[in-house]
Amino acid sequence: EVVLTQSPATLSLSPGERATLSCRASQSISIFLAWYRQKPGQAPRLLISDASNRATGIPARFSGSGSGTDFTLTISSLEPEDFAIYYCQQRSTWPFLTFGGGTKVEIK
Amino acid sequence: QVTLRESGPALVKPTQTLTLTCTFSGFSLSTNGMCVSWIRQPPGKALEWLALIDWDDDKYYNTSLKTRLTISRDTSENQVVLTMTNMDPVDTATYFCARIDLHTVGIHYWGQGALVTVSS
């Protein structure tokens, strides 16, 4: 099973600041990685697919990078709606999916 | 427009069997590459993939829960059913169904989730 480790667990930032979130895989997963944002009481929303492709309707302030075992989600300038929990997810081991433990982006 | 909606009991007792139904529209589970998965999230915790059924009626399960899970589909009714046996309080979670496309890494379409509490 591929284990995804997200860091940090919590990121305390102010609106307008840049956020950098990490996701590390226990083995190479090529670019089979997605990122989600989840607000309280809602289902996750897809932000990034294939490690770096923004999903339809996702603003340009979100960008993804990486391949193999190390991946990064960057939010260039935090908006109020971006204070939420972010998850990475891999499907290298199709159809067995796994999710990371999440990073909470909170207001400083 | 793709939609998914979970339905089932909000409360189950320990040792009982949980049955959840995902009713979907806007796509056909018979189309090559289409799949439906169940994913759960305990309160305040991370997401956990449970099971997947694909366009060919092949079924796949989380290895740690495999003995307790059954996923099935009713293509004519556009429904996917998940049963989980021997429920325990640690199974208290929001259960999501989601459409998965074989050709896409990420999951675009999710249901709103159904909170299931396991308590006597």
PDB file of C-alpha atoms in Angstrom:
ATOM      1  CA  GLU A   1       0.000   0.000   0.000  1.00  0.00           C
ATOM      2  CA  VAL A   2       1.238   3.467  -0.876  1.00  0.00           C
ATOM      3  CA  VAL A   3       1.329   5.722   2.184  1.00  0.00           C
ATOM      4  CA  LEU A   4       1.018   9.476   1.659  1.00  0.00           C
ATOM      5  CA  THR A   5       2.497  11.737   4.332  1.00  0.00           C
ATOM      6  CA  GLN A   6       1.425  15.385   4.339  1.00  0.00           C
ATOM      7  CA  SER A   7       3.302  18.167   6.048  1.00  0.00           C
ATOM      8  CA  PRO A   8       2.973  20.316   7.956  1.00  0.00           C
ATOM      9  CA  ALA A   9      -0.112  19.138   9.822  1.00  0.00           C
ATOM     10  CA  THR A  10      -1.108  22.769  10.394  1.00  0.00           C
ATOM     11  CA  LEU A  11      -0.051  25.912   8.576  1.00  0.00           C
ATOM     12  CA  SER A  12      -0.810  29.273  10.211  1.00  0.00           C
ATOM     13  CA  LEU A  13      -0.817  32.126   7.701  1.00  0.00           C
ATOM     14  CA  SER A  14      -2.493  35.440   6.985  1.00  0.00           C
ATOM     15  CA  PRO A  15      -4.688  36.304   3.995  1.00  0.00           C
ATOM     16  CA  GLY A  16      -2.529  37.296   1.040  1.00  0.00           C
ATOM     17  CA  GLU A  17       0.408  35.134   2.125  1.00  0.00           C
ATOM     18  CA  ARG A  18       1.815  32.225   0.137  1.00  0.00           C
ATOM     19  CA  ALA A  19       1.097  28.666   1.289  1.00  0.00           C
ATOM     20  CA  THR A  20       3.316  25.701   0.480  1.00  0.00           C
ATOM     21  CA  LEU A  21       1.985  22.232   1.301  1.00  0.00           C
ATOM     22  CA  SER A  22       3.906  18.981   0.937  1.00  0.00           C
ATOM     23  CA  CYS A  23       2.844  15.415   0.158  1.00  0.00           C
ATOM     24  CA  ARG A  24       5.380  12.586   0.203  1.00  0.00           C
ATOM     25  CA  ALA A  25       4.681   9.071  -1.114  1.00  0.00           C
ATOM     26  CA  SER A  26       6.212   5.921   0.366  1.00  0.00           C
ATOM     27  CA  GLN A  27       7.113   4.752  -3.145  1.00  0.00           C
ATOM     28  CA  SER A  28       7.194   6.310  -6.581  1.00  0.00           C
ATOM     29  CA  ILE A  29       3.743   7.160  -7.923  1.00  0.00           C
ATOM     30  CA  SER A  30       4.872   8.995 -11.078  1.00  0.00           C
ATOM     31  CA  ILE A  31       2.411  11.893 -11.448  1.00  0.00           C
ATOM     32  CA  PHE A  32      -0.676   9.993 -10.306  1.00  0.00           C
ATOM     33  CA  LEU A  33      -1.476  12.531  -7.601  1.00  0.00           C
ATOM     34  CA  ALA A  34      -4.407  14.828  -6.930  1.00  0.00           C
ATOM     35  CA  TRP A  35      -5.031  17.620  -4.415  1.00  0.00           C
ATOM     36  CA  TYR A  36      -8.326  18.577  -2.758  1.00  0.00           C
ATOM     37  CA  ARG A  37      -9.614  21.386  -0.561  1.00  0.00           C
ATOM     38  CA  GLN A  38     -12.247  20.515   2.013  1.00  0.00           C
ATOM     39  CA  LYS A  39     -14.300  23.037   3.937  1.00  0.00           C
ATOM     40  CA  PRO A  40     -16.221  22.056   7.106  1.00  0.00           C
ATOM     41  CA  GLY A  41     -19.341  20.019   6.387  1.00  0.00           C
ATOM     42  CA  GLN A  42     -18.556  19.690   2.671  1.00  0.00           C
ATOM     43  CA  ALA A  43     -17.206  17.061   0.361  1.00  0.00           C
ATOM     44  CA  PRO A  44     -13.647  17.542  -0.901  1.00  0.00           C
ATOM     45  CA  ARG A  45     -13.264  19.664  -4.015  1.00  0.00           C
ATOM     46  CA  LEU A  46     -10.712  18.667  -6.641  1.00  0.00           C
ATOM     47  CA  LEU A  47      -8.048  21.313  -7.190  1.00  0.00           C
ATOM     48  CA  ILE A  48      -5.199  19.602  -9.028  1.00  0.00           C
ATOM     49  CA  SER A  49      -4.997  16.345 -11.006  1.00  0.00           C
ATOM     50  CA  ASP A  50      -1.993  14.561 -12.518  1.00  0.00           C
ATOM     51  CA  ALA A  51       0.213  16.417 -10.014  1.00  0.00           C
ATOM     52  CA  SER A  52       0.071  19.758 -11.830  1.00  0.00           C
ATOM     53  CA  ASN A  53      -3.125  20.167 -13.865  1.00  0.00           C
ATOM     54  CA  ARG A  54      -5.704  22.540 -12.406  1.00  0.00           C
ATOM     55  CA  ALA A  55      -9.224  21.200 -12.467  1.00  0.00           C
ATOM     56  CA  THR A  56     -11.929  23.098 -14.299  1.00  0.00           C
ATOM     57  CA  GLY A  57     -12.830  26.362 -12.589  1.00  0.00           C
ATOM     58  CA  ILE A  58      -9.902  26.344 -10.162  1.00  0.00           C
ATOM     59  CA  PRO A  59      -8.195  29.761  -9.867  1.00  0.00           C
ATOM     60  CA  ALA A  60      -4.643  30.257 -11.059  1.00  0.00           C
ATOM     61  CA  ARG A  61      -3.404  30.945  -7.530  1.00  0.00           C
ATOM     62  CA  PHE A  62      -3.395  27.156  -7.051  1.00  0.00           C
ATOM     63  CA  SER A  63      -0.483  25.268  -8.561  1.00  0.00           C
ATOM     64  CA  GLY A  64       0.894  21.774  -8.161  1.00  0.00           C
ATOM     65  CA  SER A  65       4.314  20.324  -8.842  1.00  0.00           C
ATOM     66  CA  GLY A  66       6.375  17.213  -8.329  1.00  0.00           C
ATOM     67  CA  SER A  67       6.720  13.643  -9.506  1.00  0.00           C
ATOM     68  CA  GLY A  68       7.882  10.331  -8.111  1.00  0.00           C
ATOM     69  CA  THR A  69       7.645  10.648  -4.336  1.00  0.00           C
ATOM     70  CA  ASP A  70       7.627  14.392  -3.567  1.00  0.00           C
ATOM     71  CA  PHE A  71       4.793  16.753  -4.404  1.00  0.00           C
ATOM     72  CA  THR A  72       3.890  20.334  -3.550  1.00  0.00           C
ATOM     73  CA  LEU A  73       0.694  22.358  -3.626  1.00  0.00           C
ATOM     74  CA  THR A  74       1.260  26.098  -3.677  1.00  0.00           C
ATOM     75  CA  ILE A  75      -1.370  28.762  -3.077  1.00  0.00           C
ATOM     76  CA  SER A  76       0.229  31.992  -4.233  1.00  0.00           C
ATOM     77  CA  SER A  77      -1.948  34.404  -2.250  1.00  0.00           C
ATOM     78  CA  LEU A  78      -4.424  33.094   0.303  1.00  0.00           C
ATOM     79  CA  GLU A  79      -8.050  34.149  -0.032  1.00  0.00           C
ATOM     80  CA  PRO A  80     -10.501  33.843   2.905  1.00  0.00           C
ATOM     81  CA  GLU A  81     -12.093  30.728   1.369  1.00  0.00           C
ATOM     82  CA  ASP A  82      -8.697  28.975   1.252  1.00  0.00           C
ATOM     83  CA  PHE A  83      -8.549  28.497   5.015  1.00  0.00           C
ATOM     84  CA  ALA A  84      -9.550  24.849   5.037  1.00  0.00           C
ATOM     85  CA  ILE A  85      -8.056  21.355   5.057  1.00  0.00           C
ATOM     86  CA  TYR A  86      -6.117  20.041   2.066  1.00  0.00           C
ATOM     87  CA  TYR A  87      -5.677  16.401   1.101  1.00  0.00           C
ATOM     88  CA  CYS A  88      -3.520  14.655  -1.443  1.00  0.00           C
ATOM     89  CA  GLN A  89      -4.624  11.390  -3.052  1.00  0.00           C
ATOM     90  CA  GLN A  90      -2.805   8.859  -5.238  1.00  0.00           C
ATOM     91  CA  ARG A  91      -4.087   6.375  -7.802  1.00  0.00           C
ATOM     92  CA  SER A  92      -0.802   4.834  -8.901  1.00  0.00           C
ATOM     93  CA  THR A  93      -2.009   1.550  -7.461  1.00  0.00           C
ATOM     94  CA  TRP A  94      -5.270   1.601  -9.426  1.00  0.00           C
ATOM     95  CA  PRO A  95      -7.960   0.884  -8.384  1.00  0.00           C
ATOM     96  CA  PHE A  96      -6.706   1.054  -4.805  1.00  0.00           C
ATOM     97  CA  LEU A  97      -6.681   4.695  -3.801  1.00  0.00           C
ATOM     98  CA  THR A  98      -5.061   6.251  -0.759  1.00  0.00           C
ATOM     99  CA  PHE A  99      -5.278   9.695   0.816  1.00  0.00           C
ATOM    100  CA  GLY A 100      -2.842  11.687   2.883  1.00  0.00           C
ATOM    101  CA  GLY A 101      -3.552  12.711   6.457  1.00  0.00           C
ATOM    102  CA  GLY A 102      -4.318  16.322   5.526  1.00  0.00           C
ATOM    103  CA  THR A 103      -2.882  19.784   6.132  1.00  0.00           C
ATOM    104  CA  LYS A 104      -5.010  22.386   7.870  1.00  0.00           C
ATOM    105  CA  VAL A 105      -4.436  25.950   6.696  1.00  0.00           C
ATOM    106  CA  GLU A 106      -5.607  28.247   9.456  1.00  0.00           C
ATOM    107  CA  ILE A 107      -5.722  32.005   9.913  1.00  0.00           C
ATOM    108  CA  LYS A 108      -2.775  33.369  11.862  1.00  0.00           C
TER     109      LYS A 108
ATOM    110  CA  GLN B   1     -24.961  17.336 -14.966  1.00  0.00           C
ATOM    111  CA  VAL B   2     -23.422  14.677 -12.749  1.00  0.00           C
ATOM    112  CA  THR B   3     -24.889  14.243  -9.274  1.00  0.00           C
ATOM    113  CA  LEU B   4     -24.541  11.619  -6.556  1.00  0.00           C
ATOM    114  CA  ARG B   5     -26.537  11.272  -3.359  1.00  0.00           C
ATOM    115  CA  GLU B   6     -25.995   8.937  -0.429  1.00  0.00           C
ATOM    116  CA  SER B   7     -28.864   7.529   1.609  1.00  0.00           C
ATOM    117  CA  GLY B   8     -29.122   5.190   4.551  1.00  0.00           C
ATOM    118  CA  PRO B   9     -29.542   5.069   8.309  1.00  0.00           C
ATOM    119  CA  ALA B  10     -28.038   7.819  10.423  1.00  0.00           C
ATOM    120  CA  LEU B  11     -27.715   5.512  13.424  1.00  0.00           C
ATOM    121  CA  VAL B  12     -26.794   1.848  13.673  1.00  0.00           C
ATOM    122  CA  LYS B  13     -26.091  -0.335  16.664  1.00  0.00           C
ATOM    123  CA  PRO B  14     -22.805  -2.160  17.243  1.00  0.00           C
ATOM    124  CA  THR B  15     -22.636  -5.544  15.452  1.00  0.00           C
ATOM    125  CA  GLN B  16     -25.377  -4.534  13.013  1.00  0.00           C
ATOM    126  CA  THR B  17     -24.941  -4.384   9.236  1.00  0.00           C
ATOM    127  CA  LEU B  18     -24.910  -0.992   7.522  1.00  0.00           C
ATOM    128  CA  THR B  19     -26.450  -0.605   4.083  1.00  0.00           C
ATOM    129  CA  LEU B  20     -25.838   2.599   2.158  1.00  0.00           C
ATOM    130  CA  THR B  21     -27.186   3.484  -1.270  1.00  0.00           C
ATOM    131  CA  CYS B  22     -25.626   5.881  -3.748  1.00  0.00           C
ATOM    132  CA  THR B  23     -28.107   7.175  -6.325  1.00  0.00           C
ATOM    133  CA  PHE B  24     -26.479   8.932  -9.234  1.00  0.00           C
ATOM    134  CA  SER B  25     -27.396  10.704 -12.451  1.00  0.00           C
ATOM    135  CA  GLY B  26     -25.656  12.289 -15.402  1.00  0.00           C
ATOM    136  CA  PHE B  27     -23.571   9.267 -16.352  1.00  0.00           C
ATOM    137  CA  SER B  28     -23.879   5.542 -16.947  1.00  0.00           C
ATOM    138  CA  LEU B  29     -21.943   2.996 -14.931  1.00  0.00           C
ATOM    139  CA  SER B  30     -21.957   0.818 -18.043  1.00  0.00           C
ATOM    140  CA  THR B  31     -19.759   3.292 -19.925  1.00  0.00           C
ATOM    141  CA  ASN B  32     -16.174   2.123 -20.322  1.00  0.00           C
ATOM    142  CA  GLY B  33     -13.981   3.739 -17.673  1.00  0.00           C
ATOM    143  CA  MET B  34     -16.763   4.755 -15.293  1.00  0.00           C
ATOM    144  CA  CYS B  35     -16.577   3.650 -11.671  1.00  0.00           C
ATOM    145  CA  VAL B  36     -18.229   4.473  -8.362  1.00  0.00           C
ATOM    146  CA  SER B  37     -16.335   4.413  -5.082  1.00  0.00           C
ATOM    147  CA  TRP B  38     -17.187   4.706  -1.422  1.00  0.00           C
ATOM    148  CA  ILE B  39     -14.936   6.818   0.780  1.00  0.00           C
ATOM    149  CA  ARG B  40     -15.414   7.591   4.457  1.00  0.00           C
ATOM    150  CA  GLN B  41     -14.200  10.208   6.905  1.00  0.00           C
ATOM    151  CA  PRO B  42     -14.431   9.826  10.690  1.00  0.00           C
ATOM    152  CA  PRO B  43     -15.151  13.101  12.492  1.00  0.00           C
ATOM    153  CA  GLY B  44     -12.038  15.288  12.464  1.00  0.00           C
ATOM    154  CA  LYS B  45      -9.994  12.675  10.617  1.00  0.00           C
ATOM    155  CA  ALA B  46      -8.712  11.973   7.130  1.00  0.00           C
ATOM    156  CA  LEU B  47     -10.418  10.373   4.164  1.00  0.00           C
ATOM    157  CA  GLU B  48     -10.300   6.599   3.754  1.00  0.00           C
ATOM    158  CA  TRP B  49     -11.067   4.758   0.498  1.00  0.00           C
ATOM    159  CA  LEU B  50     -13.354   1.772   1.050  1.00  0.00           C
ATOM    160  CA  ALA B  51     -14.460   0.146  -2.204  1.00  0.00           C
ATOM    161  CA  LEU B  52     -14.895   0.584  -5.944  1.00  0.00           C
ATOM    162  CA  ILE B  53     -17.125  -0.976  -8.579  1.00  0.00           C
ATOM    163  CA  ASP B  54     -16.339  -0.486 -12.235  1.00  0.00           C
ATOM    164  CA  TRP B  55     -18.115  -0.458 -15.606  1.00  0.00           C
ATOM    165  CA  ASP B  56     -17.441  -4.184 -16.004  1.00  0.00           C
ATOM    166  CA  ASP B  57     -18.952  -4.990 -12.581  1.00  0.00           C
ATOM    167  CA  ASP B  58     -15.517  -5.747 -11.150  1.00  0.00           C
ATOM    168  CA  LYS B  59     -15.238  -4.980  -7.451  1.00  0.00           C
ATOM    169  CA  TYR B  60     -12.300  -3.885  -5.329  1.00  0.00           C
ATOM    170  CA  TYR B  61     -11.985  -3.380  -1.578  1.00  0.00           C
ATOM    171  CA  ASN B  62      -9.736  -1.763   0.985  1.00  0.00           C
ATOM    172  CA  THR B  63      -7.635  -4.726   2.086  1.00  0.00           C
ATOM    173  CA  SER B  64      -8.012  -3.961   5.789  1.00  0.00           C
ATOM    174  CA  LEU B  65     -11.830  -3.945   5.548  1.00  0.00           C
ATOM    175  CA  LYS B  66     -12.345  -6.462   2.773  1.00  0.00           C
ATOM    176  CA  THR B  67     -13.983  -9.137   4.898  1.00  0.00           C
ATOM    177  CA  ARG B  68     -16.710  -6.721   6.019  1.00  0.00           C
ATOM    178  CA  LEU B  69     -17.537  -4.915   2.773  1.00  0.00           C
ATOM    179  CA  THR B  70     -19.721  -5.717  -0.204  1.00  0.00           C
ATOM    180  CA  ILE B  71     -20.306  -3.331  -3.098  1.00  0.00           C
ATOM    181  CA  SER B  72     -22.920  -3.930  -5.779  1.00  0.00           C
ATOM    182  CA  ARG B  73     -24.770  -2.027  -8.454  1.00  0.00           C
ATOM    183  CA  ASP B  74     -28.204  -1.759 -10.002  1.00  0.00           C
ATOM    184  CA  THR B  75     -27.450  -0.305 -13.409  1.00  0.00           C
ATOM    185  CA  SER B  76     -31.104   0.127 -14.366  1.00  0.00           C
ATOM    186  CA  GLU B  77     -31.753   2.160 -11.225  1.00  0.00           C
ATOM    187  CA  ASN B  78     -28.435   4.059 -11.358  1.00  0.00           C
ATOM    188  CA  GLN B  79     -27.580   2.938  -7.861  1.00  0.00           C
ATOM    189  CA  VAL B  80     -24.570   1.511  -6.073  1.00  0.00           C
ATOM    190  CA  VAL B  81     -24.989  -0.176  -2.704  1.00  0.00           C
ATOM    191  CA  LEU B  82     -22.382  -0.674   0.008  1.00  0.00           C
ATOM    192  CA  THR B  83     -22.887  -3.041   2.908  1.00  0.00           C
ATOM    193  CA  MET B  84     -20.586  -3.155   5.899  1.00  0.00           C
ATOM    194  CA  THR B  85     -21.043  -5.890   8.468  1.00  0.00           C
ATOM    195  CA  ASN B  86     -20.313  -6.009  12.181  1.00  0.00           C
ATOM    196  CA  MET B  87     -20.380  -2.245  12.710  1.00  0.00           C
ATOM    197  CA  ASP B  88     -18.355  -0.768  15.563  1.00  0.00           C
ATOM    198  CA  PRO B  89     -18.244   2.714  17.103  1.00  0.00           C
ATOM    199  CA  VAL B  90     -14.930   3.315  15.298  1.00  0.00           C
ATOM    200  CA  ASP B  91     -16.906   3.074  12.040  1.00  0.00           C
ATOM    201  CA  THR B  92     -18.709   6.297  12.915  1.00  0.00           C
ATOM    202  CA  ALA B  93     -18.008   8.528   9.925  1.00  0.00           C
ATOM    203  CA  THR B  94     -19.364  10.498   7.028  1.00  0.00           C
ATOM    204  CA  TYR B  95     -19.660   8.130   4.084  1.00  0.00           C
ATOM    205  CA  PHE B  96     -19.219   9.608   0.617  1.00  0.00           C
ATOM    206  CA  CYS B  97     -19.861   8.068  -2.754  1.00  0.00           C
ATOM    207  CA  ALA B  98     -17.949   9.443  -5.708  1.00  0.00           C
ATOM    208  CA  ARG B  99     -17.680   8.963  -9.441  1.00  0.00           C
ATOM    209  CA  ILE B 100     -14.263   7.877 -10.582  1.00  0.00           C
ATOM    210  CA  ASP B 101     -13.091   8.001 -14.163  1.00  0.00           C
ATOM    211  CA  LEU B 102     -10.418   5.486 -15.133  1.00  0.00           C
ATOM    212  CA  HIS B 103      -8.758   8.118 -17.306  1.00  0.00           C
ATOM    213  CA  THR B 104      -8.565  10.829 -14.630  1.00  0.00           C
ATOM    214  CA  VAL B 105      -6.379  10.838 -11.537  1.00  0.00           C
ATOM    215  CA  GLY B 106      -8.580  13.090  -9.439  1.00  0.00           C
ATOM    216  CA  ILE B 107     -12.180  12.686  -8.322  1.00  0.00           C
ATOM    217  CA  HIS B 108     -14.368  15.410  -9.789  1.00  0.00           C
ATOM    218  CA  TYR B 109     -17.756  14.345  -8.512  1.00  0.00           C
ATOM    219  CA  TRP B 110     -18.719  13.562  -4.931  1.00  0.00           C
ATOM    220  CA  GLY B 111     -21.972  13.131  -3.081  1.00  0.00           C
ATOM    221  CA  GLN B 112     -22.658  15.427  -0.139  1.00  0.00           C
ATOM    222  CA  GLY B 113     -21.962  12.627   2.330  1.00  0.00           C
ATOM    223  CA  ALA B 114     -24.041  10.739   4.879  1.00  0.00           C
ATOM    224  CA  LEU B 115     -23.119  10.761   8.566  1.00  0.00           C
ATOM    225  CA  VAL B 116     -23.460   7.347  10.161  1.00  0.00           C
ATOM    226  CA  THR B 117     -23.151   7.039  13.919  1.00  0.00           C
ATOM    227  CA  VAL B 118     -22.569   3.656  15.535  1.00  0.00           C
ATOM    228  CA  SER B 119     -23.896   3.591  19.068  1.00  0.00           C
ATOM    229  CA  SER B 120     -26.006   1.420  21.302  1.00  0.00           C
TER     230      SER B 120
END
